Short mmCIF file of C-alpha atoms in Angstrom, two decimals:
data_model
loop_
_atom_site.label_atom_id
_atom_site.label_comp_id
_atom_site.label_asym_id
_atom_site.label_seq_id
_atom_site.Cartn_x
_atom_site.Cartn_y
_atom_site.Cartn_z
CA MET A 8 -13.64 3.97 -2.89
CA ALA A 9 -15.24 0.55 -3.34
CA LEU A 10 -12.18 -0.72 -5.21
CA ARG A 11 -9.87 0.98 -2.70
CA GLU A 12 -11.65 -0.64 0.24
CA ARG A 13 -11.23 -4.01 -1.43
CA LEU A 14 -7.47 -3.34 -1.70
CA PHE A 15 -7.26 -2.17 1.92
CA ASP A 16 -9.08 -5.32 3.07
CA THR A 17 -6.47 -7.51 1.33
CA VAL A 18 -3.56 -5.53 2.76
CA VAL A 19 -4.95 -5.33 6.31
CA ALA A 20 -5.80 -9.06 6.31
CA CYS A 21 -2.13 -9.78 5.51
CA PHE A 22 -0.84 -7.38 8.19
CA LYS A 23 -3.15 -8.97 10.77
CA ARG A 24 -2.13 -12.47 9.70
CA HIS A 25 1.42 -11.49 10.62
CA GLY A 26 0.36 -10.27 14.08
CA ALA A 27 0.44 -6.49 13.69
CA ALA A 28 -1.55 -4.05 15.85
CA ALA A 29 -3.08 -0.90 14.32
CA ILE A 30 -1.99 2.59 15.42
CA ASP A 31 -2.72 6.15 14.31
CA THR A 32 -0.71 9.36 14.56
CA PRO A 33 -1.62 13.03 13.79
CA ALA A 34 -1.41 14.36 10.23
CA VAL A 35 0.43 17.41 11.64
CA GLU A 36 3.91 17.08 13.14
CA LEU A 37 6.57 19.57 14.27
CA ARG A 38 8.42 20.85 11.21
CA GLU A 39 11.90 20.28 12.67
CA MET A 40 11.03 16.64 13.28
CA LEU A 41 10.39 16.04 9.59
CA VAL A 42 12.89 18.14 7.63
CA GLU A 43 16.00 16.32 8.84
CA ASN A 44 14.96 12.89 7.59
CA TYR A 45 14.15 12.95 3.88
CA GLY A 46 17.34 14.09 2.16
CA ASP A 47 16.68 15.90 -1.11
CA ASN A 48 12.97 15.13 -0.76
CA SER A 49 12.56 17.54 2.18
CA ARG A 50 11.57 20.23 -0.33
CA LEU A 51 8.34 18.27 -0.89
CA ILE A 52 7.15 18.71 2.72
CA TYR A 53 4.05 20.88 3.20
CA GLU A 54 4.94 23.44 5.86
CA LEU A 55 2.38 25.06 8.17
CA GLN A 56 2.35 27.62 10.97
CA ASP A 57 -0.17 27.79 13.79
CA GLN A 58 -1.63 30.97 15.35
CA GLY A 59 1.16 31.07 17.93
CA GLY A 60 3.81 30.93 15.21
CA GLU A 61 4.86 27.35 15.93
CA LEU A 62 6.35 25.77 12.82
CA LEU A 63 4.49 22.61 11.83
CA ALA A 64 4.30 20.36 8.76
CA LEU A 65 2.00 17.75 7.26
CA ARG A 66 3.43 14.25 7.54
CA TYR A 67 5.44 13.14 4.50
CA ASP A 68 5.28 9.44 5.35
CA LEU A 69 4.23 7.19 8.24
CA THR A 70 7.71 6.03 9.28
CA VAL A 71 9.06 9.17 10.95
CA PRO A 72 5.83 9.68 12.97
CA PHE A 73 6.08 6.01 14.05
CA ALA A 74 9.65 6.52 15.28
CA ARG A 75 8.55 9.64 17.17
CA TYR A 76 5.62 7.66 18.67
CA LEU A 77 7.97 4.88 19.88
CA ALA A 78 10.37 7.41 21.42
CA MET A 79 7.68 9.49 23.17
CA ASN A 80 5.93 6.43 24.61
CA LYS A 81 9.19 4.63 25.54
CA ILE A 82 8.18 1.53 23.54
CA ASN A 83 10.96 -1.00 22.90
CA ASN A 84 9.00 -3.69 21.08
CA MET A 85 6.14 -3.39 18.62
CA LYS A 86 4.74 -4.83 15.44
CA ARG A 87 2.35 -2.31 13.96
CA TYR A 88 0.47 -1.38 10.83
CA HIS A 89 -0.80 2.07 9.94
CA ILE A 90 -2.99 3.10 7.01
CA ALA A 91 -3.40 6.83 6.63
CA LYS A 92 -2.99 9.79 4.28
CA VAL A 93 0.35 11.50 3.74
CA TYR A 94 1.15 14.74 1.92
CA ARG A 95 3.80 15.69 -0.64
CA ARG A 96 4.20 18.98 -2.49
CA ASP A 97 4.86 17.13 -5.71
CA ASN A 98 3.71 17.43 -9.31
CA PRO A 99 0.74 15.04 -9.51
CA ALA A 100 0.62 12.43 -12.27
CA MET A 101 -2.81 10.83 -11.99
CA THR A 102 -2.27 7.94 -14.40
CA ARG A 103 0.84 6.87 -12.51
CA GLY A 104 -0.83 7.04 -9.12
CA ARG A 105 1.25 10.05 -8.00
CA TYR A 106 -0.75 12.52 -5.89
CA ARG A 107 -0.18 15.28 -3.35
CA GLU A 108 -2.46 13.63 -0.82
CA PHE A 109 -2.47 9.84 -0.81
CA TYR A 110 -2.74 6.77 1.36
CA GLN A 111 0.19 4.77 2.63
CA CYS A 112 -0.09 1.27 4.07
CA ASP A 113 2.83 0.57 6.40
CA PHE A 114 3.93 -2.48 8.36
CA ASP A 115 6.85 -2.23 10.79
CA ILE A 116 8.64 -4.41 13.35
CA ALA A 117 10.42 -2.53 16.15
CA GLY A 118 12.72 -4.22 18.65
CA GLN A 119 16.10 -5.82 19.24
CA PHE A 120 16.10 -9.18 17.45
CA ASP A 121 18.56 -11.54 15.77
CA PRO A 122 19.65 -10.41 12.28
CA MET A 123 17.45 -10.70 9.20
CA ILE A 124 14.50 -12.66 10.70
CA ALA A 125 12.17 -9.63 10.85
CA ASP A 126 13.62 -8.27 7.57
CA ALA A 127 12.78 -11.56 5.79
CA GLU A 128 9.21 -11.43 7.12
CA CYS A 129 8.72 -7.92 5.69
CA LEU A 130 9.74 -9.22 2.25
CA LYS A 131 7.39 -12.20 2.66
CA ILE A 132 4.55 -9.74 3.37
CA VAL A 133 5.29 -7.80 0.15
CA HIS A 134 5.29 -11.08 -1.76
CA GLU A 135 1.98 -12.20 -0.20
CA ILE A 136 0.19 -8.92 -0.90
CA LEU A 137 1.38 -8.49 -4.50
CA SER A 138 0.58 -12.15 -5.28
CA LYS A 139 -2.91 -11.84 -3.77
CA LEU A 140 -3.72 -8.63 -5.65
CA GLN A 141 -2.81 -10.24 -8.99
CA ILE A 142 -1.47 -7.06 -10.56
CA GLY A 143 1.01 -8.83 -12.80
CA ASP A 144 4.55 -10.13 -12.61
CA PHE A 145 6.75 -8.37 -10.06
CA LEU A 146 10.30 -8.41 -8.76
CA ILE A 147 11.53 -7.40 -5.30
CA LYS A 148 14.95 -5.73 -5.47
CA VAL A 149 17.08 -5.82 -2.32
CA ASN A 150 20.28 -4.07 -1.32
CA ASP A 151 21.88 -2.84 1.90
CA ARG A 152 22.89 0.69 2.84
CA ARG A 153 26.11 -0.70 4.40
CA ILE A 154 27.05 -2.35 1.11
CA LEU A 155 26.29 0.94 -0.70
CA ASN A 156 28.31 3.02 1.77
CA GLY A 157 31.20 0.54 1.58
CA MET A 158 31.03 0.64 -2.20
CA PHE A 159 31.05 4.47 -2.18
CA ALA A 160 34.04 4.47 0.20
CA ILE A 161 36.17 2.21 -2.01
CA CYS A 162 35.15 4.26 -5.06
CA GLY A 163 36.47 7.41 -3.38
CA ILE A 164 33.19 9.24 -2.61
CA PRO A 165 33.59 11.62 0.36
CA GLU A 166 31.21 11.00 3.27
CA SER A 167 29.66 14.46 2.87
CA LYS A 168 28.35 13.40 -0.56
CA LEU A 169 26.92 9.99 0.39
CA VAL A 170 23.31 11.13 0.77
CA THR A 171 23.12 13.16 -2.46
CA THR A 172 24.90 10.37 -4.37
CA CYS A 173 22.27 7.95 -3.07
CA SER A 174 19.37 10.11 -4.22
CA THR A 175 20.93 10.38 -7.71
CA LEU A 176 21.54 6.63 -7.83
CA ASP A 177 17.88 6.15 -6.92
CA LYS A 178 16.98 7.48 -10.39
CA LEU A 179 18.70 4.58 -12.17
CA ASP A 180 15.39 2.75 -12.71
CA LYS A 181 14.02 5.80 -14.58
CA MET A 182 17.17 7.04 -16.36
CA PRO A 183 20.03 5.31 -18.21
CA TRP A 184 23.41 5.06 -16.45
CA LYS A 185 24.89 7.72 -18.80
CA ASP A 186 22.42 10.38 -17.49
CA VAL A 187 22.86 9.30 -13.87
CA LYS A 188 26.64 9.58 -14.24
CA ASN A 189 26.24 13.07 -15.77
CA GLU A 190 24.17 14.21 -12.80
CA MET A 191 26.73 12.77 -10.36
CA VAL A 192 29.59 14.59 -12.06
CA ARG A 193 27.96 17.88 -13.08
CA GLU A 194 25.44 18.49 -10.29
CA LYS A 195 26.84 16.51 -7.36
CA GLY A 196 30.51 17.28 -8.02
CA LEU A 197 31.93 13.73 -8.18
CA SER A 198 35.02 13.02 -10.24
CA PRO A 199 34.34 11.12 -13.52
CA GLU A 200 36.72 8.36 -12.31
CA ALA A 201 34.75 7.87 -9.07
CA ALA A 202 31.49 7.79 -11.04
CA ASP A 203 32.92 5.15 -13.39
CA ARG A 204 34.02 3.00 -10.45
CA ILE A 205 30.49 3.22 -9.03
CA GLY A 206 29.14 2.30 -12.47
CA GLU A 207 31.01 -1.03 -12.43
CA TYR A 208 29.20 -2.05 -9.25
CA VAL A 209 25.71 -0.58 -9.65
CA GLN A 210 25.05 -2.46 -12.87
CA LEU A 211 25.42 -5.80 -11.05
CA ARG A 212 22.35 -7.82 -10.07
CA GLY A 213 21.71 -11.43 -9.10
CA GLY A 214 20.98 -13.69 -6.15
CA MET A 215 23.00 -15.66 -3.63
CA ASP A 216 25.66 -16.14 -6.35
CA LEU A 217 26.29 -12.38 -6.50
CA VAL A 218 26.51 -12.17 -2.69
CA GLU A 219 29.18 -14.91 -2.74
CA LYS A 220 31.03 -13.19 -5.60
CA LEU A 221 31.13 -9.84 -3.77
CA LEU A 222 32.29 -11.51 -0.56
CA GLN A 223 35.34 -12.56 -2.63
CA ASP A 224 35.76 -9.05 -4.13
CA PRO A 225 39.28 -7.96 -2.96
CA LYS A 226 38.30 -4.32 -2.35
CA LEU A 227 34.72 -4.65 -1.11
CA SER A 228 35.44 -7.53 1.27
CA GLN A 229 38.12 -5.39 2.96
CA ASN A 230 35.57 -2.71 3.83
CA LYS A 231 34.10 -3.38 7.30
CA LEU A 232 30.64 -1.95 6.55
CA ALA A 233 30.27 -3.73 3.21
CA LYS A 234 31.43 -7.01 4.70
CA GLU A 235 28.80 -6.77 7.46
CA GLY A 236 26.11 -5.96 4.91
CA LEU A 237 27.10 -8.84 2.64
CA GLY A 238 27.13 -11.28 5.58
CA ASP A 239 23.56 -10.23 6.48
CA MET A 240 22.50 -10.37 2.83
CA LYS A 241 23.68 -13.99 2.67
CA LEU A 242 21.61 -14.80 5.76
CA LEU A 243 18.61 -12.97 4.30
CA PHE A 244 18.75 -15.09 1.13
CA GLU A 245 18.85 -18.26 3.26
CA TYR A 246 15.66 -17.18 5.08
CA LEU A 247 13.93 -16.10 1.86
CA THR A 248 14.73 -19.52 0.39
CA LEU A 249 12.99 -21.12 3.40
CA PHE A 250 9.98 -18.84 2.83
CA GLY A 251 9.89 -20.07 -0.77
CA ILE A 252 9.99 -16.61 -2.35
CA VAL A 253 13.61 -16.34 -3.51
CA GLY A 254 12.55 -16.63 -7.17
CA LYS A 255 11.04 -13.12 -6.99
CA ILE A 256 14.04 -11.52 -5.25
CA SER A 257 16.94 -9.75 -6.98
CA PHE A 258 20.05 -8.47 -5.19
CA ASP A 259 20.52 -5.18 -7.04
CA LEU A 260 23.46 -2.89 -6.28
CA SER A 261 21.80 0.10 -7.96
CA LEU A 262 18.97 0.19 -5.42
CA ALA A 263 19.54 3.19 -3.13
CA ARG A 264 16.15 4.46 -1.85
CA GLY A 265 16.77 8.18 -1.42
CA LEU A 266 15.65 8.54 2.22
CA ASP A 267 18.19 9.48 4.86
CA TYR A 268 17.04 7.22 7.65
CA TYR A 269 17.83 3.75 6.23
CA THR A 270 20.76 1.98 7.92
CA GLY A 271 20.72 -1.63 6.63
CA VAL A 272 18.68 -3.74 4.23
CA ILE A 273 16.57 -1.79 1.72
CA TYR A 274 14.08 -3.16 -0.79
CA GLU A 275 11.65 -2.12 -3.48
CA ALA A 276 9.06 -4.09 -5.44
CA VAL A 277 8.59 -3.20 -9.11
CA LEU A 278 6.17 -4.43 -11.75
CA LEU A 279 8.03 -6.04 -14.61
CA GLN A 280 5.52 -5.21 -17.32
CA GLN A 281 1.92 -4.25 -17.66
CA GLU A 282 -0.33 -6.81 -19.27
CA ASN A 283 -1.73 -5.14 -22.31
CA ASN A 284 -4.39 -7.31 -23.89
CA HIS A 285 -6.91 -4.58 -24.54
CA GLY A 286 -5.01 -2.30 -26.88
CA GLU A 287 -4.71 0.53 -24.35
CA ASP A 288 -1.38 2.18 -23.51
CA SER A 289 0.48 0.22 -20.89
CA VAL A 290 0.77 2.00 -17.55
CA SER A 291 4.21 2.68 -16.19
CA VAL A 292 3.88 2.98 -12.43
CA GLY A 293 7.38 2.37 -11.09
CA SER A 294 7.70 0.79 -7.68
CA VAL A 295 4.64 -0.59 -5.88
CA ALA A 296 6.22 -1.22 -2.46
CA GLY A 297 9.39 -0.29 -0.64
CA GLY A 298 11.07 -0.23 2.72
CA GLY A 299 14.07 -1.18 4.75
CA ARG A 300 15.85 -1.14 8.08
CA TYR A 301 16.21 2.11 10.07
CA ASP A 302 17.96 1.43 13.38
CA ASP A 303 18.85 5.00 14.39
CA LEU A 304 15.61 6.91 13.75
CA VAL A 305 13.91 6.29 17.13
CA GLY A 306 17.13 7.35 18.92
CA ALA A 307 16.99 10.69 17.08
CA PHE A 308 13.68 11.50 18.83
CA ASP A 309 14.58 10.11 22.26
CA PRO A 310 15.98 12.68 24.73
CA LYS A 311 18.46 10.06 26.01
CA GLY A 312 19.26 8.76 22.51
CA ARG A 313 17.82 5.34 23.40
CA LYS A 314 17.85 3.24 20.20
CA VAL A 315 15.09 0.92 19.03
CA PRO A 316 16.05 -0.97 15.83
CA CYS A 317 13.22 -1.05 13.27
CA VAL A 318 12.46 -2.56 9.89
CA GLY A 319 9.37 -1.97 7.79
CA VAL A 320 7.64 -1.83 4.46
CA SER A 321 5.19 0.50 2.75
CA ILE A 322 2.74 -0.77 0.13
CA GLY A 323 2.20 1.76 -2.70
CA ILE A 324 -1.55 1.42 -2.62
CA GLU A 325 -2.28 4.42 -4.89
CA ARG A 326 -0.07 3.05 -7.66
CA ILE A 327 -1.63 -0.39 -7.38
CA PHE A 328 -5.06 1.27 -7.37
CA SER A 329 -4.31 3.17 -10.60
CA ILE A 330 -3.29 -0.09 -12.33
CA LEU A 331 -6.39 -1.99 -11.22
CA GLU A 332 -8.69 0.90 -12.09
CA ARG A 333 -7.27 1.13 -15.62
CA ARG A 334 -7.51 -2.61 -16.03
CA MET A 335 -11.15 -2.71 -14.90
CA LYS A 336 -12.11 0.12 -17.25
CA ALA A 337 -10.45 -1.68 -20.14
CA SER A 338 -12.20 -4.98 -19.42
CA GLY A 339 -15.59 -3.35 -18.72
CA GLU A 340 -15.80 -5.00 -15.29
CA LYS A 341 -18.06 -3.16 -12.85
CA VAL A 342 -17.42 -2.75 -9.15
CA ARG A 343 -20.42 -2.63 -6.84
CA THR A 344 -20.26 0.60 -4.87
CA THR A 345 -22.72 -0.52 -2.17
CA GLU A 346 -23.31 -3.75 -0.26
CA THR A 347 -27.11 -3.65 -0.44
CA GLN A 348 -28.50 -7.19 -0.22
CA VAL A 349 -32.16 -6.54 -1.02
CA LEU A 350 -34.46 -3.86 -2.43
CA VAL A 351 -37.90 -3.64 -0.83
CA ALA A 352 -40.37 -3.06 -3.67
CA THR A 353 -44.12 -2.68 -4.10
CA PRO A 354 -46.06 -3.58 -7.27
CA GLN A 355 -49.17 -1.40 -6.69
CA LYS A 356 -49.98 2.12 -5.52
CA HIS A 357 -50.69 3.24 -1.94
CA LEU A 358 -48.32 0.73 -0.32
CA ILE A 359 -45.66 3.12 1.05
CA SER A 360 -46.58 2.16 4.64
CA ALA A 361 -46.15 -1.58 3.88
CA ARG A 362 -42.72 -0.85 2.37
CA LEU A 363 -41.57 1.27 5.31
CA LYS A 364 -42.68 -1.35 7.83
CA LEU A 365 -40.96 -4.20 6.01
CA ILE A 366 -37.69 -2.34 5.40
CA SER A 367 -37.58 -1.35 9.05
CA GLU A 368 -37.95 -5.01 10.08
CA LEU A 369 -35.09 -5.95 7.74
CA TRP A 370 -32.78 -3.17 9.01
CA ASP A 371 -33.50 -4.20 12.61
CA ALA A 372 -32.55 -7.77 11.66
CA GLY A 373 -29.17 -6.52 10.33
CA ILE A 374 -30.05 -6.88 6.63
CA LYS A 375 -28.60 -4.32 4.19
CA ALA A 376 -31.75 -3.05 2.48
CA GLU A 377 -32.82 -0.14 0.27
CA MET A 378 -36.02 1.17 -1.26
CA MET A 379 -36.94 3.86 -3.80
CA TYR A 380 -37.73 7.29 -2.34
CA ARG A 381 -41.08 7.61 -4.12
CA LYS A 382 -44.54 6.93 -2.82
CA ASP A 383 -45.67 4.88 -5.79
CA PRO A 384 -42.70 3.78 -7.92
CA LYS A 385 -43.31 1.56 -10.94
CA LEU A 386 -42.21 -2.06 -10.37
CA LEU A 387 -40.17 -2.05 -13.58
CA LYS A 388 -38.21 0.98 -12.37
CA GLN A 389 -37.49 -0.73 -9.06
CA LEU A 390 -36.25 -3.87 -10.80
CA GLN A 391 -34.14 -1.81 -13.20
CA TYR A 392 -32.52 -0.06 -10.22
CA CYS A 393 -31.47 -3.45 -8.85
CA GLU A 394 -29.85 -4.38 -12.16
CA ASP A 395 -28.02 -1.04 -12.39
CA MET A 396 -26.73 -1.23 -8.80
CA GLY A 397 -26.00 -4.97 -8.74
CA ILE A 398 -28.51 -5.63 -5.91
CA PRO A 399 -29.04 -9.42 -5.92
CA LEU A 400 -32.55 -9.73 -4.37
CA VAL A 401 -35.90 -7.93 -4.39
CA ALA A 402 -38.46 -8.33 -1.62
CA ILE A 403 -41.85 -7.57 -3.22
CA ILE A 404 -44.80 -6.86 -0.97
CA GLY A 405 -48.21 -6.30 -2.61
CA GLU A 406 -51.83 -6.52 -1.46
CA GLN A 407 -51.97 -10.29 -1.94
CA GLU A 408 -48.71 -10.84 -0.01
CA LEU A 409 -50.02 -8.67 2.86
CA ARG A 410 -53.19 -10.80 3.05
CA ASP A 411 -51.18 -14.06 3.00
CA GLY A 412 -48.51 -12.92 5.50
CA VAL A 413 -45.72 -13.61 2.99
CA VAL A 414 -43.15 -11.66 0.96
CA LYS A 415 -42.26 -12.51 -2.65
CA LEU A 416 -38.47 -12.87 -2.87
CA ARG A 417 -37.12 -12.40 -6.38
CA ASP A 418 -33.63 -13.34 -7.57
CA VAL A 419 -32.58 -10.47 -9.87
CA ALA A 420 -30.21 -12.59 -11.99
CA THR A 421 -32.46 -15.63 -12.59
CA ARG A 422 -35.83 -13.80 -12.19
CA GLU A 423 -37.11 -16.68 -10.07
CA GLU A 424 -39.68 -15.72 -7.44
CA VAL A 425 -40.72 -17.58 -4.31
CA ASP A 426 -43.12 -16.72 -1.46
CA ILE A 427 -41.42 -16.63 1.95
CA PRO A 428 -43.29 -16.33 5.28
CA ARG A 429 -42.63 -12.78 6.48
CA GLU A 430 -41.04 -13.84 9.78
CA GLU A 431 -38.54 -16.03 7.89
CA LEU A 432 -37.52 -13.40 5.31
CA ALA A 433 -34.35 -12.08 7.03
CA ALA A 434 -33.08 -15.63 7.62
CA GLU A 435 -33.76 -16.60 3.98
CA ILE A 436 -31.89 -13.51 2.65
CA ARG A 437 -28.95 -14.40 4.87
CA ARG A 438 -29.01 -18.03 3.79
CA ARG A 439 -28.91 -17.10 0.11
CA LEU A 440 -26.21 -14.42 0.28
CA GLU A 441 -23.79 -15.25 3.05
CA PRO A 442 -20.91 -17.48 1.95
#
């Protein structure tokens, strides 16, 4: 939890820096509200039933509840972040940060704005967070659902098979193209020729150069949807260049993101390789952030079908956490699990009352203080406890200190001791420890 809190602090600081307000929504939603929105992944929803027989479900992500929240409260404009647990009936894989109950950290911008400005900011946020967390080299892949749908149309994929084709395509980062093609043909019923035509496109990746090349593509540029998507992609790359992050962005036509609700730009951040200096197996954790534009989702929950365009990103905090945890274990680095600033200690017997009085004064002054829960603990044991727990200071109060009206303040690391007037102790602790 200590490491996790440190991660959350970094993520929340970034969200706040970009002007987001925090919201919360219930863990339980109406079942019908969830099952329509996750494509093939709907089978992973945990379903519930209340005493009255109403069909409910645990939330699968934080995006659909956000859209429902906007629709119910008739909100047209909002920049929000939400950190909460979500639930998936999946096969857990602990080392890869895949759980059935896990935290998501979402940032979303809702409202009618000019193209690609909000989308570019979401990508900037991913870049800021992953750079700050120092989890290794990463790449942010971008694509657009309109480009994908246009590509599928010119390759002869019927509209009824768009969603399942997308979820198969989404496996391309885990499986070779040969296996993905097999699944498309055998399980999803595409013709081998259509699959081959898709294969020519989905193996393309690049930057602004690829956008320009596809704008000249005789077939793709004739498709209205694809042309719109490519025009916006060009604009997005211009904004990302201004943000100075274009070096970490790859326009990747294989990126599909298997969720039904995306309508425009989609993106996913992946770690390129795990540093492996300690001889342990490298951790493969897949994507560590993802998101995109979903302009129709709020309208689906609004009785009048009122649309609120949205774009957002989710940081895969559990996957990042599993990487950092492995790395810390390998390097032997310890994380402090408490924030205790000082241990109140006594060197002789029969001084429990002196300890209780002093610790109470420190607590009342806002100092984070602890003491041992024994009447007469040995001084060595008290000092050892500080070393084990990483507590930086010890306030020692013995008979002599009581007579002199002082407290002996000991620095655990250097072992230096100095007498401090009792009334100045809290201020001195603060002075030494606060940055």
